[in-house]
Coordinates of C-alpha atoms and ligand atoms in Angstrom, one line a residue:
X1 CA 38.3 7.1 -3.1
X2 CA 35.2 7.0 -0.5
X3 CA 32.1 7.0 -2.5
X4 CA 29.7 10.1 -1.3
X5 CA 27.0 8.9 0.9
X6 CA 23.2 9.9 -1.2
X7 CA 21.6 12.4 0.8
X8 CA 17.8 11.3 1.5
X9 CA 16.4 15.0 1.1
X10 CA 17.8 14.7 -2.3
X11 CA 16.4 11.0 -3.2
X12 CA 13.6 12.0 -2.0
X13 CA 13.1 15.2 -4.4
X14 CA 14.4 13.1 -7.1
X15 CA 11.3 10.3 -5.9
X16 CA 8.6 13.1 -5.9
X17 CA 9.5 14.2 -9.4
X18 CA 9.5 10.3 -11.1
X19 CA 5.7 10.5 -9.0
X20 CA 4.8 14.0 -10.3
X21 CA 5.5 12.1 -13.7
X22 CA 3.0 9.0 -13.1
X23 CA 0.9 12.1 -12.6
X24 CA -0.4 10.5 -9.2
X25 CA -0.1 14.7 -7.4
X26 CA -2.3 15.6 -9.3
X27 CA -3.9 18.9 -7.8
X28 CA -3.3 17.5 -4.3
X29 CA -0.1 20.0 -3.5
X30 CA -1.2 18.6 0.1
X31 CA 0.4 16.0 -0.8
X32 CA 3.8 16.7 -2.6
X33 CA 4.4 18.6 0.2
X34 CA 3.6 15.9 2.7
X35 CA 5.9 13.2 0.8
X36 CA 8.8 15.7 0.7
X37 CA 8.8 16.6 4.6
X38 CA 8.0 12.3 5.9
X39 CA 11.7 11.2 5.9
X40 CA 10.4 7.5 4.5
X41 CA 14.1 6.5 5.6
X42 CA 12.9 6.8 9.1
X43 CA 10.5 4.1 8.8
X44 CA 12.2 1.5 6.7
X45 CA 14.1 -1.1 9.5
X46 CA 17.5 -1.4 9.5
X47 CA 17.4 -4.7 7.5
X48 CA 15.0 -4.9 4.7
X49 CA 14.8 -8.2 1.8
X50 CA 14.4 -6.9 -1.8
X51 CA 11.6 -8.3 -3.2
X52 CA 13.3 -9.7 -5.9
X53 CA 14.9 -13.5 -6.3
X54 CA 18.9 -12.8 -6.7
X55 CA 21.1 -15.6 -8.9
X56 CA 20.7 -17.9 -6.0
X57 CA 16.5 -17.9 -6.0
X58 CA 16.3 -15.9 -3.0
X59 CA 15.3 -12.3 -1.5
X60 CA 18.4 -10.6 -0.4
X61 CA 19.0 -8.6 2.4
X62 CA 19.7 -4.9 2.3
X63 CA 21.6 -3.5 5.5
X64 CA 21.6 -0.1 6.1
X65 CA 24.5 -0.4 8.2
X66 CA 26.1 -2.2 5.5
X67 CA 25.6 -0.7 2.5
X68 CA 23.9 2.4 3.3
X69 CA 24.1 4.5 -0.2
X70 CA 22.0 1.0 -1.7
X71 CA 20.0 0.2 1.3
X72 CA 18.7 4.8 1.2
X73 CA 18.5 4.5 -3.0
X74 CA 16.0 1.5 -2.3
X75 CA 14.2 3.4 0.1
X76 CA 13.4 6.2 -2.6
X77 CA 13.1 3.7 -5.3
X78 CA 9.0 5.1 -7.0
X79 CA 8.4 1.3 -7.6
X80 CA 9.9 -0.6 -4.6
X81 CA 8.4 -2.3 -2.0
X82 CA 10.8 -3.0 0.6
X83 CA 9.9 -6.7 2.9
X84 CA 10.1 -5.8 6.8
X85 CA 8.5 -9.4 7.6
X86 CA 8.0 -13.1 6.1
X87 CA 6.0 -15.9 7.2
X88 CA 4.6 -13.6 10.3
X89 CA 7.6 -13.3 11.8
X90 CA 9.2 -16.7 11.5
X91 CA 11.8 -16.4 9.2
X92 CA 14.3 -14.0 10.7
X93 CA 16.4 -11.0 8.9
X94 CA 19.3 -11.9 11.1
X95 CA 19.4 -15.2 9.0
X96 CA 20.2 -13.4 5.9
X97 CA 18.3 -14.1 2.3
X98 CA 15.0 -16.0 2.0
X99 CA 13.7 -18.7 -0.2
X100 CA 10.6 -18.3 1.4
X101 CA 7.8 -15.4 -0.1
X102 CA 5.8 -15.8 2.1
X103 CA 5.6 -11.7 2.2
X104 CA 3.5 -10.5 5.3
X105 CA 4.8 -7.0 6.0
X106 CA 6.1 -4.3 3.8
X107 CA 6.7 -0.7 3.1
X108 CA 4.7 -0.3 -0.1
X109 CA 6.4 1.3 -3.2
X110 CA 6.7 5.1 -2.6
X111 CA 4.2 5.9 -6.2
X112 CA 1.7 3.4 -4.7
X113 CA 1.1 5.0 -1.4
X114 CA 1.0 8.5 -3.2
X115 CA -2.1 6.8 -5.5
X116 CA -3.5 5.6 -2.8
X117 CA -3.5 8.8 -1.0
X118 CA -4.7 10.6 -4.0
X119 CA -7.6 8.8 -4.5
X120 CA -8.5 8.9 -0.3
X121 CA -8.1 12.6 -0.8
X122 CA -8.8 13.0 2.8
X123 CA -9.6 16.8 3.8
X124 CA -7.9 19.0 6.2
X125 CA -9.8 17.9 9.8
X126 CA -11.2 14.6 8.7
X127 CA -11.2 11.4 10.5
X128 CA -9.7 8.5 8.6
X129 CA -9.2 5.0 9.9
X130 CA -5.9 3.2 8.1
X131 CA -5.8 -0.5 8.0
X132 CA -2.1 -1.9 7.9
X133 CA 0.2 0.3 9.6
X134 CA 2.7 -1.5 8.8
X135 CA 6.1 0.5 9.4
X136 CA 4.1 3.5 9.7
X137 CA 5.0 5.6 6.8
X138 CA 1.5 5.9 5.6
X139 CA 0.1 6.9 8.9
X140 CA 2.8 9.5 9.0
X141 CA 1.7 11.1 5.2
X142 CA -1.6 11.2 6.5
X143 CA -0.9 13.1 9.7
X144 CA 0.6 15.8 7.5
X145 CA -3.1 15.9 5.9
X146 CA -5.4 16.2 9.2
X147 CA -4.9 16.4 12.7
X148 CA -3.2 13.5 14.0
X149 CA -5.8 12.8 16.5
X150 CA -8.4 12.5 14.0
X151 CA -6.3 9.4 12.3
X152 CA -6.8 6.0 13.6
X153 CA -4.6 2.8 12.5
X154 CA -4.5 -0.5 13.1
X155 CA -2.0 -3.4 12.8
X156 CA -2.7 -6.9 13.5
X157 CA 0.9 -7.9 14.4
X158 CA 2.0 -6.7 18.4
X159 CA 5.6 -5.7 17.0
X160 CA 5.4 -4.2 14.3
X161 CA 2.3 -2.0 15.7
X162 CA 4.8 -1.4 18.8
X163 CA 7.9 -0.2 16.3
X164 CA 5.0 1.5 14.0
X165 CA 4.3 3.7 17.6
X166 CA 7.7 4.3 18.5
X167 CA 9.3 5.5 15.3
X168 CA 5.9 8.0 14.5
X169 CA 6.4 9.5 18.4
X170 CA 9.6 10.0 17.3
X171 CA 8.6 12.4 14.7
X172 CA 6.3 14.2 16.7
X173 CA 3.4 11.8 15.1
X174 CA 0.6 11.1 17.7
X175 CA -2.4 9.1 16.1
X176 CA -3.9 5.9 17.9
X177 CA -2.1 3.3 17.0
X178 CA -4.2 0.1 17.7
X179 CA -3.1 -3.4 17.8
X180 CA -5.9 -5.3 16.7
X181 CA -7.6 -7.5 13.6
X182 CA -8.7 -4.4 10.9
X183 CA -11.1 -6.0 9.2
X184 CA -13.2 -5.3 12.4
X185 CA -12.3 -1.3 11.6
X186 CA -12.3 0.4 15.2
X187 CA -15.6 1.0 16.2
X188 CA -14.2 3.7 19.7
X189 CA -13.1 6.1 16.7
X190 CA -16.3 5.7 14.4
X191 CA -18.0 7.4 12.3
X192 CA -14.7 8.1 10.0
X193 CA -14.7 10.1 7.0
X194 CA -12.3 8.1 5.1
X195 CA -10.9 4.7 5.3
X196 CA -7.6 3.6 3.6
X197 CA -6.2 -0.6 3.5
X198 CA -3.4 -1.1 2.7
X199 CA -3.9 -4.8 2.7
X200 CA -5.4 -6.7 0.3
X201 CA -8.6 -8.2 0.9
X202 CA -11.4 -10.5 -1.6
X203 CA -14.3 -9.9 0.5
X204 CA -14.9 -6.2 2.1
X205 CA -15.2 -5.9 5.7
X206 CA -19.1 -5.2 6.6
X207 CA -17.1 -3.0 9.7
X208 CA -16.2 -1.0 7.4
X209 CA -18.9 -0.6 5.4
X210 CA -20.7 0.5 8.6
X211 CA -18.0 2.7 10.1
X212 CA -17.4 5.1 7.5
X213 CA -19.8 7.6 7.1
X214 CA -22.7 8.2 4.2
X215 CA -21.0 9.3 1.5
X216 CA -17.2 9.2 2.9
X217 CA -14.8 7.3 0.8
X218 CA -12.8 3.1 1.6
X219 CA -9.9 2.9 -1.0
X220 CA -8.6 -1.2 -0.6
X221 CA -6.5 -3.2 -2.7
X222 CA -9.2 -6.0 -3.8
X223 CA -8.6 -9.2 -5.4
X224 CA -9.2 -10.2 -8.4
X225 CA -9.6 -13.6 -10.5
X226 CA -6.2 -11.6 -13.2
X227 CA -3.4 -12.3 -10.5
X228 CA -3.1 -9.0 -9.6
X229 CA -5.1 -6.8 -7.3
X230 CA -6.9 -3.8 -8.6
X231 CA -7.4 -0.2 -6.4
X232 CA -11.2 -0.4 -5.3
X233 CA -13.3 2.5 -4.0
X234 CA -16.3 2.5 -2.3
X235 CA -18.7 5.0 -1.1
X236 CA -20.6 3.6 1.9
X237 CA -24.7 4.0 2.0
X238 CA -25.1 4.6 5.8
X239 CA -27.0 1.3 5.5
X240 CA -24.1 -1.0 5.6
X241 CA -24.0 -1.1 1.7
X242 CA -21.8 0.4 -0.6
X243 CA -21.7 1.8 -4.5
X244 CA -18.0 2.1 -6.1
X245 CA -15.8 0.8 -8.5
X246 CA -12.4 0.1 -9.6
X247 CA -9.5 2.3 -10.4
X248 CA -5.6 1.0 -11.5
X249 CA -4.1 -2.5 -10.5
X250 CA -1.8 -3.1 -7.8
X251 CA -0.3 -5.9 -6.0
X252 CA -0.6 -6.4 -1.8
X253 CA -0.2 -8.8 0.4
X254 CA -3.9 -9.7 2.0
X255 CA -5.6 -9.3 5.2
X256 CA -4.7 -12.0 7.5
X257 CA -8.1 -14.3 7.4
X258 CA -8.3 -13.8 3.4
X259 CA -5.4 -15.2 2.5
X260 CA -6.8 -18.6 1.8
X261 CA -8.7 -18.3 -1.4
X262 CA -12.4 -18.1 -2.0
X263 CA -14.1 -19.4 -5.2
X264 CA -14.8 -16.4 -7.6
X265 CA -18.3 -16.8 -7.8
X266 CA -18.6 -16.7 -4.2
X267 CA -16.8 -13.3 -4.2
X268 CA -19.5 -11.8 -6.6
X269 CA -17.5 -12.2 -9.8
X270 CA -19.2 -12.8 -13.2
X271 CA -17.6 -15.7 -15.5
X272 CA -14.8 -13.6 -16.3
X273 CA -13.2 -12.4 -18.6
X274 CA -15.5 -14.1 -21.1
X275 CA -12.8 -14.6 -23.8
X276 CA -15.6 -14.9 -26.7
X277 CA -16.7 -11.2 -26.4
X278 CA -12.8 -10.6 -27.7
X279 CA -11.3 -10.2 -30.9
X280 CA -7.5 -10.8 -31.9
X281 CA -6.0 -9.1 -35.3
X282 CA -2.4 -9.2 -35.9
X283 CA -0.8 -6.7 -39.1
X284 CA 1.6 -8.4 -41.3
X285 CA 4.2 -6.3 -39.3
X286 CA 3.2 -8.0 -36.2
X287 CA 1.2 -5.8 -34.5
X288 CA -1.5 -7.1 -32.4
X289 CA -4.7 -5.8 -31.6
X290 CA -7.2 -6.9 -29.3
X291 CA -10.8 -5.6 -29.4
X292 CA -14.4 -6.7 -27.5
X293 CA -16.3 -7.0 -30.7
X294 CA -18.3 -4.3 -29.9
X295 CA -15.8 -1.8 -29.4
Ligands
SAM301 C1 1.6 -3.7 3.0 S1 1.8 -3.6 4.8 C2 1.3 -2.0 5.2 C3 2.3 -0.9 4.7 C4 2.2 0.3 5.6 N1 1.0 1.1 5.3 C5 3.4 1.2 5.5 O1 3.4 2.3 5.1 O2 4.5 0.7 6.0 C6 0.3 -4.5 5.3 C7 0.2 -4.6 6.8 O3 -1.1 -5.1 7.1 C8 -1.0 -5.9 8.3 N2 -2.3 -6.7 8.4 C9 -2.6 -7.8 7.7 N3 -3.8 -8.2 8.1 C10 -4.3 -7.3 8.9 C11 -5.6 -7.1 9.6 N4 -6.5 -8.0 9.5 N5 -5.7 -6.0 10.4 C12 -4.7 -5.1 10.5 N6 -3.5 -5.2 9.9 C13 -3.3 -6.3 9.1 C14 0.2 -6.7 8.1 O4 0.7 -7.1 9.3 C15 1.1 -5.6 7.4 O5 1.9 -5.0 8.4

């Protein structure tokens, strides 16, 4: 017996409602209905690693061509990242799995974007610079928002801001689609409303800072000394300063020239955490409970 092929407009329904439960909609019906009309299939290549180690150590290789019922359930998975690139380019799909994870292009997990998105909360007719276009998939949810010539992104790598063209004019998607380093924004479509990364950086972009308007809004994964990233926002001071602060943790692959680490303190960090403001009880049942003394 053939098995029945998933059908994305179902996955995808099925996706929005496992979002809807992280609560990440929240009064934004903009944006359910944007993530159930972007076919997220459209964007995801052909070949895609899972970004997680199989029994042999290494990221293995979805083809939708192959497998096409795993390959589309991956594509609607609310958690998944799906790798479109390693090492820059230099470790091909054709080759098959990769030890390497050295990730430097993905499509980011389906409830990620959506938080992302909810926390831009771009308004009908604003301009919005995206950072990372990646596959395009973002660029196409935000189109759905505001006029597509109001939306600006830019990808550092030539291909993959040449595919990122192709498959959003395929859709009817026209934004400018710019080849070019991010952190420098894109100074031809300044002043923007609202600017989104979806790269990770340790150090904000005094571009950006500058480009975005008084009062408009930058959402950017940021580093942090926890090994894991956390969801910044900022609200720019039309002086090339900023006032914001940090919302849930995430994980994302950085912005080309900060992938090398700095040293905390140079960053702005404090000594943190600073393990003596804690305190650790445990129950004779084995429950643990940490506290800051004062709280
Ligand atoms: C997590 S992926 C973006 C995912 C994308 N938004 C999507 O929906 O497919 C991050 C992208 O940022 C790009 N990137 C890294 N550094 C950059 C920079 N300085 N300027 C612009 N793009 C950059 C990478 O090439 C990669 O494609």
């Amino acid at each position: 017996m053939t098995a029945i092929p998933p059908n994305p407009a179902d996955l995808r329904r099925e996706c929005a409602a496992a979002i809807a439960g992280y609560r990440y909609f929240d009064e934004r019906e903009w944006l359910r209905e944007a993530f159930l009309t972007v076919p997220r299939e459209h964007f995801v290549p052909r070949r895609v690693w899972w970004p997680r180690r199989g029994d042999d150590g290494r990221y293995p290789v979805l083809d939708r061509d192959e497998q096409p019922g795993r390959w589309l359930k991956a594509v609607y998975r609310p958690l998944a990242a799906l790798i479109t690139q390693i090492a820059d380019g230099a470790v091909r799909i054709e080759d098959g799995p990769s030890a390497s994870a050295d990730f430097t292009s993905s499509i980011s997990c389906p409830a990620v974007v959506v938080n992302m998105l909810r926390h831009l909360d771009p308004q009908d007719g604003d301009r919005v610079l995206e950072v990372g276009t990646g596959t395009g998939y973002s660029t196409a949810l935000l189109c759905e928002r505001t006029r597509a010539d109001h939306v600006v992104t830019v990808e550092i790598h030539p291909a993959l801001t040449e595919r990122a063209e192709e498959q959003l004019a395929a859709l009817g998607y026209r934004p400018r689609v710019v080849c070019a380093d991010g952190e420098q924004g894109w100074e031809p479509g300044a002043p923007y409303d609202r600017l989104l990364s979806t790269v990770g950086v340790q150090a904000i972009p005094p571009a950006w800072l500058r480009q975005v308007k008084p009062g408009g809004l930058v959402i950017t994964p940021f580093a942090t000394p926890a090994r894991c990233d956390v969801l910044a926002w900022l609200r720019p001071d039309g002086q090339g300063g900023a006032d914001g602060g940090l919302i849930d943790t995430v994980y994302f692959m950085k912005a080309r020239s900060q992938r090398a680490r700095k040293p905390w303190t140079e960053l702005g960090w404090p000594r943190w955490p600073d393990w003596s403001d804690w305190s650790l009880t445990v129950t004779p049942e084995g429950r643990q409970r940490l506290r800051t003394r004062d709280g």
